[in-house]
Short mmCIF file of C-alpha atoms in Angstrom, two decimals:
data_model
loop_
_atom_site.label_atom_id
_atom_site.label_comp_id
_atom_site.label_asym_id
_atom_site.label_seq_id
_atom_site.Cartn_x
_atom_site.Cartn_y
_atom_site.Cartn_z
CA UNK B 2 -83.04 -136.82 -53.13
CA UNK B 3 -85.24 -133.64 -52.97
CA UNK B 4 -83.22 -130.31 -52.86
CA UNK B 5 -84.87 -129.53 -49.86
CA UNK B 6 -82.93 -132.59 -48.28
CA UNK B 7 -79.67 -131.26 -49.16
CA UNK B 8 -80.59 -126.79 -48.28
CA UNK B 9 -78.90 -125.72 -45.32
CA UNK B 10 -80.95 -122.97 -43.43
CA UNK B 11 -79.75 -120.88 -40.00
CA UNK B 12 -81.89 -121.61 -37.05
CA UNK B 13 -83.18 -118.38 -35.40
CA UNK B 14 -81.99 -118.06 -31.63
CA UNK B 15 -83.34 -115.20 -30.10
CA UNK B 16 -81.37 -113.56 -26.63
CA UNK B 17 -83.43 -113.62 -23.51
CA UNK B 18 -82.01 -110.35 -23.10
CA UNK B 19 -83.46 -108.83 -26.01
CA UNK B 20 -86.00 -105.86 -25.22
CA UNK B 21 -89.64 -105.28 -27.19
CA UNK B 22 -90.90 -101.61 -27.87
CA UNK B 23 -93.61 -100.41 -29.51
CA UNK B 24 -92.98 -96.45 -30.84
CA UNK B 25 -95.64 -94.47 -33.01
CA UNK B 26 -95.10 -92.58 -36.03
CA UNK B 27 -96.92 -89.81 -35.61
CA UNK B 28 -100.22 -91.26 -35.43
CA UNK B 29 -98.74 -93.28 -38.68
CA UNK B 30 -97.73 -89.90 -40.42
CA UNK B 31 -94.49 -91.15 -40.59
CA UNK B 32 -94.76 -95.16 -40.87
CA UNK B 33 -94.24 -94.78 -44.85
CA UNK B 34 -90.72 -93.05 -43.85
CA UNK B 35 -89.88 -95.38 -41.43
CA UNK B 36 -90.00 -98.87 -43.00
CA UNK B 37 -88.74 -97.29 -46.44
CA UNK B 38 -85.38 -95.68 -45.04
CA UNK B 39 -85.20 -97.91 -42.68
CA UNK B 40 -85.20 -96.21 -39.09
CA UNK B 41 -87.28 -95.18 -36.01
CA UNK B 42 -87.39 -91.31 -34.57
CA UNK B 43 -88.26 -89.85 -31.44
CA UNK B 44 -89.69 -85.96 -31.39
CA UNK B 45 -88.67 -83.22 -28.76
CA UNK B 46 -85.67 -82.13 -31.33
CA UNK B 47 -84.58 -79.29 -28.68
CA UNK B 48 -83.24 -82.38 -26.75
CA UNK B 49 -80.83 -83.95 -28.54
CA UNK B 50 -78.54 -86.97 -28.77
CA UNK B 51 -75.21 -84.81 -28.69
CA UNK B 52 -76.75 -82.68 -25.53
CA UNK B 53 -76.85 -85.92 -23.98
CA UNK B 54 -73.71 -87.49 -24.47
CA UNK B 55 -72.38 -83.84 -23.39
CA UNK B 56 -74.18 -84.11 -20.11
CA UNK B 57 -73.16 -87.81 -19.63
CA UNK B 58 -69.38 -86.81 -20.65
CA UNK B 59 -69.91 -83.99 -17.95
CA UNK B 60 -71.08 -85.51 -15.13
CA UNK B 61 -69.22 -88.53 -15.88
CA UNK B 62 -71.99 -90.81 -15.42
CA UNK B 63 -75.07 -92.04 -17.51
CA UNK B 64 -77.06 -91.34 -14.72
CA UNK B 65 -79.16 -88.33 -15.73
CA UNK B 66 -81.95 -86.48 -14.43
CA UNK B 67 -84.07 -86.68 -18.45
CA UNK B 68 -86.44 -85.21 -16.90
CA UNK B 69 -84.78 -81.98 -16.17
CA UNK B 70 -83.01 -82.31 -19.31
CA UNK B 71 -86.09 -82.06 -20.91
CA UNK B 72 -87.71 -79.09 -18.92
CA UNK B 73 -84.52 -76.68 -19.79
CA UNK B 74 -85.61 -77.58 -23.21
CA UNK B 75 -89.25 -77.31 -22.77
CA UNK B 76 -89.74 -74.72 -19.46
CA UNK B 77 -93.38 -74.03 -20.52
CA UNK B 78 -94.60 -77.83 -20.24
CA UNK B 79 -96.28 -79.21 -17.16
CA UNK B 80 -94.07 -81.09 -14.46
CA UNK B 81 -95.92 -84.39 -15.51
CA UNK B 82 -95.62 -84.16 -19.33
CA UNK B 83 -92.10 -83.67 -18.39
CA UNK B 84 -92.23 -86.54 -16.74
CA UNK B 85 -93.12 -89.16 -19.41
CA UNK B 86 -91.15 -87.42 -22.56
CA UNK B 87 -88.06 -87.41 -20.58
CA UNK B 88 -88.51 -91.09 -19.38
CA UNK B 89 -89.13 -91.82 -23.39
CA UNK B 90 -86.16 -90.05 -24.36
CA UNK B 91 -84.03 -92.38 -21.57
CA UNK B 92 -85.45 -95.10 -23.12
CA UNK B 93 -85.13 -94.47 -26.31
CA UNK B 94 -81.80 -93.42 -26.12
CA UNK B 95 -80.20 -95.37 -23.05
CA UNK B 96 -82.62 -98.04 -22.53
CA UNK B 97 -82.72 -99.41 -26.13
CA UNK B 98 -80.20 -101.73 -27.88
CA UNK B 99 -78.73 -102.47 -30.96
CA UNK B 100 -80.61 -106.56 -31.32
CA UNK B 101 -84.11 -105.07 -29.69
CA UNK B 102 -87.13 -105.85 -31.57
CA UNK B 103 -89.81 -103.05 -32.81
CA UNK B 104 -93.23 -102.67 -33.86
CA UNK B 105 -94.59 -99.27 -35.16
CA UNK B 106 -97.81 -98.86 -36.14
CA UNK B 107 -99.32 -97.47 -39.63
CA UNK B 108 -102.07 -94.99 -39.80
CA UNK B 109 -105.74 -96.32 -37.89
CA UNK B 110 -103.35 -99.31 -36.93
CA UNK B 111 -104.60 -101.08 -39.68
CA UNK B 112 -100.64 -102.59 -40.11
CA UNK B 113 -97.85 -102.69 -38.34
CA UNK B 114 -93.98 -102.83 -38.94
CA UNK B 115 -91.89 -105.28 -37.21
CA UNK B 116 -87.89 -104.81 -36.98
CA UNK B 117 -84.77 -105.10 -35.29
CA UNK B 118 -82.62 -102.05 -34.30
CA UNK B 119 -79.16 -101.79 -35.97
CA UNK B 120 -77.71 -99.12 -34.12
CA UNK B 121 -76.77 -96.56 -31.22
CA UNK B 122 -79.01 -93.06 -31.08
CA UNK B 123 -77.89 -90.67 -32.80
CA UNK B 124 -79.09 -86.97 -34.73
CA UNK B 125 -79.40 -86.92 -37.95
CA UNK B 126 -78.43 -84.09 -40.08
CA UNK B 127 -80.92 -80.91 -40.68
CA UNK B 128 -79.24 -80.91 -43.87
CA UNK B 129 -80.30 -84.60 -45.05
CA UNK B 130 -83.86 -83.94 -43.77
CA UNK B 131 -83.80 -80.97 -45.37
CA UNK B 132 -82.68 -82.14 -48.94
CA UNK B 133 -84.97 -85.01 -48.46
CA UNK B 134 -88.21 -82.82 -47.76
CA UNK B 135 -87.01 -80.60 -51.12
CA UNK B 136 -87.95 -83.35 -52.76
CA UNK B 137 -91.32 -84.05 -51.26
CA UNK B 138 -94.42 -83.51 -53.67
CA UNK B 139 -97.23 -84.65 -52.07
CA UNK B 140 -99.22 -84.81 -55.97
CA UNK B 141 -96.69 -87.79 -56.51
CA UNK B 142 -97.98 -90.22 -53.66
CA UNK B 143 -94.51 -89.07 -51.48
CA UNK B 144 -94.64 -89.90 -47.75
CA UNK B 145 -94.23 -87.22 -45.78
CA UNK B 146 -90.61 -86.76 -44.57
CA UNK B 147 -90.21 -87.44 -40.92
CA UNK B 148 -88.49 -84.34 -39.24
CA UNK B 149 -87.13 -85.70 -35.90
CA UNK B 150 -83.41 -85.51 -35.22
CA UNK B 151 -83.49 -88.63 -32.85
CA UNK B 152 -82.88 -91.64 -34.47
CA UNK B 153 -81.48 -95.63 -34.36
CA UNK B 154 -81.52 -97.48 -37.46
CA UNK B 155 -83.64 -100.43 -37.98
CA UNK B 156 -83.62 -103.50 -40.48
CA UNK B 157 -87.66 -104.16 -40.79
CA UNK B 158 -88.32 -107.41 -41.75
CA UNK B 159 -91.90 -108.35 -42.06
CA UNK B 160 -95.16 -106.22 -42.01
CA UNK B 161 -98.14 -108.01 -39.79
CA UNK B 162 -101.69 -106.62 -40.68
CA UNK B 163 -104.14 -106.03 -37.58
CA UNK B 164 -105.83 -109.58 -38.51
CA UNK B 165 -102.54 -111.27 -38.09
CA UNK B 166 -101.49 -109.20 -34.99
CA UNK B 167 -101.97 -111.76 -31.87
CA UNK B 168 -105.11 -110.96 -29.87
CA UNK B 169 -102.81 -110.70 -26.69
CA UNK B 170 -100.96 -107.37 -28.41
CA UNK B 171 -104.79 -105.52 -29.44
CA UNK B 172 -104.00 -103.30 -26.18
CA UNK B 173 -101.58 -101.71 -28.72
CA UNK B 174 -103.94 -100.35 -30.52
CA UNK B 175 -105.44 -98.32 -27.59
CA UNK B 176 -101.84 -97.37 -26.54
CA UNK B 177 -101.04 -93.54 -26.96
CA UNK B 178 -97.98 -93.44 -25.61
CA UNK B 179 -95.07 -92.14 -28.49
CA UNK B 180 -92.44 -95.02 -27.23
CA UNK B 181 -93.78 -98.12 -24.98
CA UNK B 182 -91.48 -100.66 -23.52
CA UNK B 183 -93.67 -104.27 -23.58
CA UNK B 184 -91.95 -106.04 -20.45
CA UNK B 185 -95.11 -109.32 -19.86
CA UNK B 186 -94.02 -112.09 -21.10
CA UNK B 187 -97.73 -112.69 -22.28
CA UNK B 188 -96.66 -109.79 -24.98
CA UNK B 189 -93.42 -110.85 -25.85
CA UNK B 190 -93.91 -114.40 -26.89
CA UNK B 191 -96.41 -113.39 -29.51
CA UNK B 192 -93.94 -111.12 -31.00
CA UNK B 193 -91.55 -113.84 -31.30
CA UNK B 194 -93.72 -116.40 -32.82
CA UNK B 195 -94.13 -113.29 -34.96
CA UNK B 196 -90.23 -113.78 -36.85
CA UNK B 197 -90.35 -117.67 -37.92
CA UNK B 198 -92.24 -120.75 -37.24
CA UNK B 199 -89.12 -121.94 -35.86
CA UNK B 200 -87.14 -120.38 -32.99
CA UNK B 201 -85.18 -121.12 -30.04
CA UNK B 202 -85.11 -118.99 -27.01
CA UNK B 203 -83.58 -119.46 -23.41
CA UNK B 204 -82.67 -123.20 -24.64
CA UNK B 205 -86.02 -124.25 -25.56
CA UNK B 206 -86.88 -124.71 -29.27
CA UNK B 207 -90.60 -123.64 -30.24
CA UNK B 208 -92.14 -124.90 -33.57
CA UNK B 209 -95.12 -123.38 -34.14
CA UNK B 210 -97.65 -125.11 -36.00
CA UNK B 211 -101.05 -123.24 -37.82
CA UNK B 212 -104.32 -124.80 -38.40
CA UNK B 213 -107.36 -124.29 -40.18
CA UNK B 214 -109.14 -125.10 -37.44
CA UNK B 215 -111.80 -121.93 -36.08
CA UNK B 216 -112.77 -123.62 -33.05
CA UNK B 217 -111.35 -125.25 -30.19
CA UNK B 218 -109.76 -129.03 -31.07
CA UNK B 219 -112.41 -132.19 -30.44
CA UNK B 220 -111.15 -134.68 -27.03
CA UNK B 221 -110.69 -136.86 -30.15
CA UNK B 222 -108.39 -134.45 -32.26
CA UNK B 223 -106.71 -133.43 -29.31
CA UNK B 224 -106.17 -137.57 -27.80
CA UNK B 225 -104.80 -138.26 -31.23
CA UNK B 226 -102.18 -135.14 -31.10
CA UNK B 227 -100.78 -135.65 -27.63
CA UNK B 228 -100.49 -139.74 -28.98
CA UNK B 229 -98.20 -138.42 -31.61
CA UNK B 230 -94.95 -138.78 -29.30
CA UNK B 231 -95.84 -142.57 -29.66
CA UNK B 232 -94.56 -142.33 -32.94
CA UNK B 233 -90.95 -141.00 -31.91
CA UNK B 234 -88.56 -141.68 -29.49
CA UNK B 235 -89.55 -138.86 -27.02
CA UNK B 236 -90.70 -139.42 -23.89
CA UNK B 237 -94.22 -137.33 -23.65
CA UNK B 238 -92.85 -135.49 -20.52
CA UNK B 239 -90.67 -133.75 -22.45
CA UNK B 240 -92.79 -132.33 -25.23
CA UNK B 241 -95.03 -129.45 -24.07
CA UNK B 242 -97.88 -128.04 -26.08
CA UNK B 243 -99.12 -124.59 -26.10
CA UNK B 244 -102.77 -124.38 -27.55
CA UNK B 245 -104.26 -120.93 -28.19
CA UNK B 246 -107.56 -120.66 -29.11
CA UNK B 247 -107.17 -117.52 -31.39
CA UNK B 248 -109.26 -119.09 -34.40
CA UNK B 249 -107.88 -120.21 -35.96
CA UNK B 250 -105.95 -122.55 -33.59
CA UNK B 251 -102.35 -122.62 -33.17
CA UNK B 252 -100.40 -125.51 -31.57
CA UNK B 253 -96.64 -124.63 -30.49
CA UNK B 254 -94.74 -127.52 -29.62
CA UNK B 255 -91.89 -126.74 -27.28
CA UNK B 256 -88.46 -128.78 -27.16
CA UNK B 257 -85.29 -128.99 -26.02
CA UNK B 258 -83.37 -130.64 -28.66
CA UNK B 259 -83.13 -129.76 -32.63
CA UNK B 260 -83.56 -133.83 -32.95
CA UNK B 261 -86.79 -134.02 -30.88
CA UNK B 262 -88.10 -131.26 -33.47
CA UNK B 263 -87.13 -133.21 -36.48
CA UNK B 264 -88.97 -136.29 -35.03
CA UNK B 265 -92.11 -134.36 -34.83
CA UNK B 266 -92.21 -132.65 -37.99
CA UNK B 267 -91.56 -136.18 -39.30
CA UNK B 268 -94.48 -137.27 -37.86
CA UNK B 269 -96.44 -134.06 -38.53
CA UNK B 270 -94.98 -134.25 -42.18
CA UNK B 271 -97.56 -136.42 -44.27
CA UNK B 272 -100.40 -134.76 -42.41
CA UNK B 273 -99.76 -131.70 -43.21
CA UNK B 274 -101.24 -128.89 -45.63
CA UNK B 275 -98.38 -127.79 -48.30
CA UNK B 276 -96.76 -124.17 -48.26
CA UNK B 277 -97.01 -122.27 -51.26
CA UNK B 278 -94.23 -119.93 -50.51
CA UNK B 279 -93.85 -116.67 -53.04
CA UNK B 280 -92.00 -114.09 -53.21
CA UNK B 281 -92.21 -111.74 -50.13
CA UNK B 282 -95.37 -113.72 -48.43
CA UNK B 283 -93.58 -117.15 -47.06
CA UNK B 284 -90.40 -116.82 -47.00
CA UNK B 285 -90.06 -117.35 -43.78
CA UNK B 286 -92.15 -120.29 -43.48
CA UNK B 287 -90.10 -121.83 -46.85
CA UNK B 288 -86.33 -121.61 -44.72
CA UNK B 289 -88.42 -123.16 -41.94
CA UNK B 290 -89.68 -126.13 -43.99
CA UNK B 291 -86.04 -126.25 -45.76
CA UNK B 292 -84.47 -126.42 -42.18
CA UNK B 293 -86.81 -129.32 -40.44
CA UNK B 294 -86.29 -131.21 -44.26
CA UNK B 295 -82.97 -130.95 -44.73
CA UNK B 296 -79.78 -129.74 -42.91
CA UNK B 297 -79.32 -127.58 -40.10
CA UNK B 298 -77.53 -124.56 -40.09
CA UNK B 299 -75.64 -122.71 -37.63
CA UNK B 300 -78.00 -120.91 -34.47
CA UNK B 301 -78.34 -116.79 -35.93
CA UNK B 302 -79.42 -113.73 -33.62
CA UNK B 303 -81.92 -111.56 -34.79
CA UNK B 304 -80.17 -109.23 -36.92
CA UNK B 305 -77.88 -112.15 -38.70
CA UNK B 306 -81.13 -114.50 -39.00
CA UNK B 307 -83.55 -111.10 -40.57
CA UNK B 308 -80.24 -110.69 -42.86
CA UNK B 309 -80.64 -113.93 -43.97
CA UNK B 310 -84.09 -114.43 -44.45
CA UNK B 311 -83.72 -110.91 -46.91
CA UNK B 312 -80.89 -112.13 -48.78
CA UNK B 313 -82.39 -115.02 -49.63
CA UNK B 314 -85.69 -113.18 -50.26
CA UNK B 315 -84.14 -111.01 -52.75
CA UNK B 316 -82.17 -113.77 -54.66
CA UNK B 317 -85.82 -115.70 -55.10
CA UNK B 318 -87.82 -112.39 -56.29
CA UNK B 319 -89.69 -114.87 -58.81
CA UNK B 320 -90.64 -117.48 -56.78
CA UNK B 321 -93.14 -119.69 -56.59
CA UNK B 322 -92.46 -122.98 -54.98
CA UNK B 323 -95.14 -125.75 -53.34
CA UNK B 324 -92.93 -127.41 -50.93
CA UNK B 325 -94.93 -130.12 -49.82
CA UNK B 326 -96.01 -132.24 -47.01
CA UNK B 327 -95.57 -135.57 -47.69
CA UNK B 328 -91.83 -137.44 -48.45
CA UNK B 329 -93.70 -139.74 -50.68
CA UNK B 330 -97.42 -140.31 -51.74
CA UNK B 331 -98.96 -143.37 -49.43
CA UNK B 332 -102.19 -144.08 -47.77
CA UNK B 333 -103.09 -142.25 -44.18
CA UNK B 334 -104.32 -144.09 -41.36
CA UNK B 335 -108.06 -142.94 -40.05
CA UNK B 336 -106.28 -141.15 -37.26
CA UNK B 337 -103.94 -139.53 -40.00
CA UNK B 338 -106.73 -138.37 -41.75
CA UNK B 339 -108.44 -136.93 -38.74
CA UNK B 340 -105.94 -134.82 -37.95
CA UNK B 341 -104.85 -133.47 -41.60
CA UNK B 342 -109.25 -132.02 -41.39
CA UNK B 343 -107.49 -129.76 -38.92
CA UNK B 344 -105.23 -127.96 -41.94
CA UNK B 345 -101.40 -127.77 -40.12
CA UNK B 346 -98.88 -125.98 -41.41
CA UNK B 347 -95.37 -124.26 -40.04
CA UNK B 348 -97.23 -120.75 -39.21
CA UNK B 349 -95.56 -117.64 -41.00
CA UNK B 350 -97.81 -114.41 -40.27
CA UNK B 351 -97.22 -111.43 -42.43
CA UNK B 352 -95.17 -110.55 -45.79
CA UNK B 353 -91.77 -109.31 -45.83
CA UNK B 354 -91.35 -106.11 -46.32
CA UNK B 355 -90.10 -105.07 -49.62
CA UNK B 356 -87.48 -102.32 -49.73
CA UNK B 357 -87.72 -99.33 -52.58
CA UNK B 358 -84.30 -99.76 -53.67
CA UNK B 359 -83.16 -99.71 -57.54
CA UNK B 360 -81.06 -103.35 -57.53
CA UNK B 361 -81.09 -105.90 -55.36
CA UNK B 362 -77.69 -105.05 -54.71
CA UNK B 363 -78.20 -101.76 -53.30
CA UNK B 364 -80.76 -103.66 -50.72
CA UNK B 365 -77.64 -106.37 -49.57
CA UNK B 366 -75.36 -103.24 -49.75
CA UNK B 367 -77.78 -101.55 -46.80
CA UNK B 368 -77.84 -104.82 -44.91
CA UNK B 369 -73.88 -104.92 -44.60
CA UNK B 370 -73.24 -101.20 -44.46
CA UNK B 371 -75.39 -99.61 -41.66
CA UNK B 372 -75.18 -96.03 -40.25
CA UNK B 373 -73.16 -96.32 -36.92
#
C-alpha cells in the first residue's frame, strides 16, 4: 500500500467568525520586518496600547471615544484625519483577534504576506527596537527596523505574488488606507482558497481544483464534468460547482460531507496532472493530496492547521516528492482523456514562507512559545 494511504493529515476548518484585514507596511518599508519577526505594527506611537487599557480600566468600559484619544495625542491634525487613525487604532487594537487572517503588502505590491494573528495588542519595548536598530547596517542588505510600538504577533504562513493574488482582491493594490477591514464575502473567499486546496467553512467542505485551462471550459468539457457525480454515489443536487474564469480556470467543488469529497477526488484521481511538491512551494497542496489519499485527521483552526503545515514543512526541508494522480497505470476512456487536456490539480497558490532562524528547532520553538 502507498504511504500516502496510510499519512494522516488535519483538515483545515476555518471559523465563520474569523475577521480579514489588510494593513500596510509603510508603503512596504517594513514588510521585510514583518514576515521575518513575525508581527504586524500600527504607527501613531503617542497613542499607545497601555494609554488604552488605562482609559478602558478608567471608564470601566471598552467603549471609547479613539477618536479623541487620538486628538489629545495629535491636537494639530485635522478633525477628519482624526477620524480615520483613531477608527484604525480601534480596530487594530479592539476590533482584531487572536485567529484573524492578514495580508500586508511588500513594496510596489509586487507580493504579499498572508498570516494569522497570535496575539492581543500590545507595545513593544523602546529598548528592543532600539537594540534591534543598533544593529541595522543598511551596506549588509538589513531591512529596515520597524519603529512602531503597536503590535500583535502573527504566524505568516505563505507569501502570494501579485500573479497569484485573486483578481477579486486587485482593489488592494489601489487601497491607501494603513489598516483595512475586508467585510464582502466576494473578498474573503479568495483569501481562504488562499490557505489549502482543502477547507471547510460554516459546514461546507470546498476542494478546490486548478486547471491549465486559459479560457472558459467547452459545453463538452463542462457536460462531461457535471456527469462526473454519475460515477459516485452523490446525488448531483448536492454537489455545487464554483467556476471562475480567472485563466487559468479554477473549479471548486463544494460538499457537505468528508466522504462525498473522497468520492470525487476518486473520480478526479486518474485524470489528474501530478504534484511535484518541494520544499517550501507545495506543501500545502502535498497534506492536501495525503489527506483525500489516505486518512483523515482531526478538523484544525487556523493557527493549529498553519502550525502544522510548518512543522511538517520544516521536517521535509529536502524534499522532493511526485505524488501522483493515478492509483494504478490503466487506459482512460475518451471522456477521461478529454478532461485530463484541461490539466487539474488540488490548487496551492504561493510558497511558504521561510523563517531566518538558525535550527529548525528554534522555528517549532516560536510556533509553541508566542509573545502574549
Amino acid at each position: 500500500m502507498p504511504k500516502d494511504e496510510n499519512t494522516v493529515s488535519p483538515v483545515l476548518s476555518i471559523p465563520s467568525s474569523t475577521n480579514y484585514w489588510l494593513i500596510r507596511a509603510d508603503g512596504g518599508k517594513y514588510y521585510n520586518d514583518f514576515v521575518q519577526h513575525g508581527f504586524i505594527a500600527l504607527a501613531h506611537n503617542l497613542v499607545t496600547i497601555e494609554k488604552i487599557n488605562a482609559l478602558i480600566k478608567g471608564n470601566n468600559s471598552s467603549n471609547i471615544d479613539f477618536r479623541a484619544v487620538y486628538l489629545q495625542s495629535y491636537p494639530k491634525d485635522p478633525r477628519q484625519v482624526s477620524g480615520l487613525r483613531g477608527n484604525q487604532i480601534k480596530n487594530f487594537t479592539q476590533v482584531m483577534s487572536k485567529g484573524d487572517v492578514v495580508l500586508v503588502p511588500s513594496k510596489n505590491s509586487d507580493f504579499f504576506a498572508l498570516g494569522v494573528i497570535t496575539s492581543d495588542a500590545f507595545d513593544e519595548s523602546l529598548e528592543v527596537i532600539q537594540k534591534r536598530k543598533n544593529k541595522y547596517d543598511p551596506t549588509a542588505n538589513h531591512s529596515p527596523v520597524c519603529t512602531y510600538l503597536k503590535r500583535r504577533t502573527v504566524l505568516w504562513i505563505k507569501e502570494i505574488s501579485k500573479s497569484d493574488l485573486p483578481k477579486g482582491l486587485l482593489w488592494a493594490l489601489s487601497a491607501h488606507e494603513a489598516l483595512f477591514h475586508i467585510t464582502s464575502s466576494d473578498d474573503i473567499y479568495p483569501i481562504d482558497k488562499l490557505f489549502s486546496p482543502l477547507f471547510k467553512k460554516d459546514n461546507v467542505l470546498h476542494l478546490v481544483i486548478g486547471t491549465r485551462q486559459p479560457d472558459d471550459l467547452t459545453m463538452y468539457q463542462w457536460n462531461l464534468l457535471t456527469s462526473l457525480s454519475k460515477e459516485t454515489d452523490l446525488n448531483p443536487q448536492d454537489i455545487k460547482l464554483d467556476i471562475q474564469k480567472n485563466s487559468p480556470v479554477t473549479i471548486t467543488f463544494l460538499v457537505e460531507s468528508y466522504d462525498s469529497v473522497k468520492q470525487i477526488f476518486d473520480v478526479l484521481r486518474p485524470i489528474m496532472d501530478p504534484v511535484i511538491a518541494t520544499s517550501g512551494v507545495f506543501e500545502t497542496a502535498r497534506i492536501v493530496w495525503r489527506l483525500l489519499a489516505g486518512k483523515r485527521g482531526k478538523e484544525l483552526g487556523l493557527v493549529e492547521w498553519c502550525q502544522e503545515v510548518y512543522t511538517r514543512h520544516l521536517n521535509n526541508t529536502e524534499l522532493k516528492d511526485k505524488i501522483h494522480s493515478t492509483k494504478e497505470k490503466g487506459s482512460l476512456s475518451p471522456e477521461q482523456k478529454e478532461l485530463k487536456k484541461i490539466g487539474m490539480h488540488p490548487k496551492s497558490s504561493g510558497t511558504l514562507i521561510e523563517h531566518e532562524t538558525d535550527s529548525k528547532k528554534t522555528d517549532l520553538d516560536k510556533l509553541s512559545n508566542k509573545k502574549p
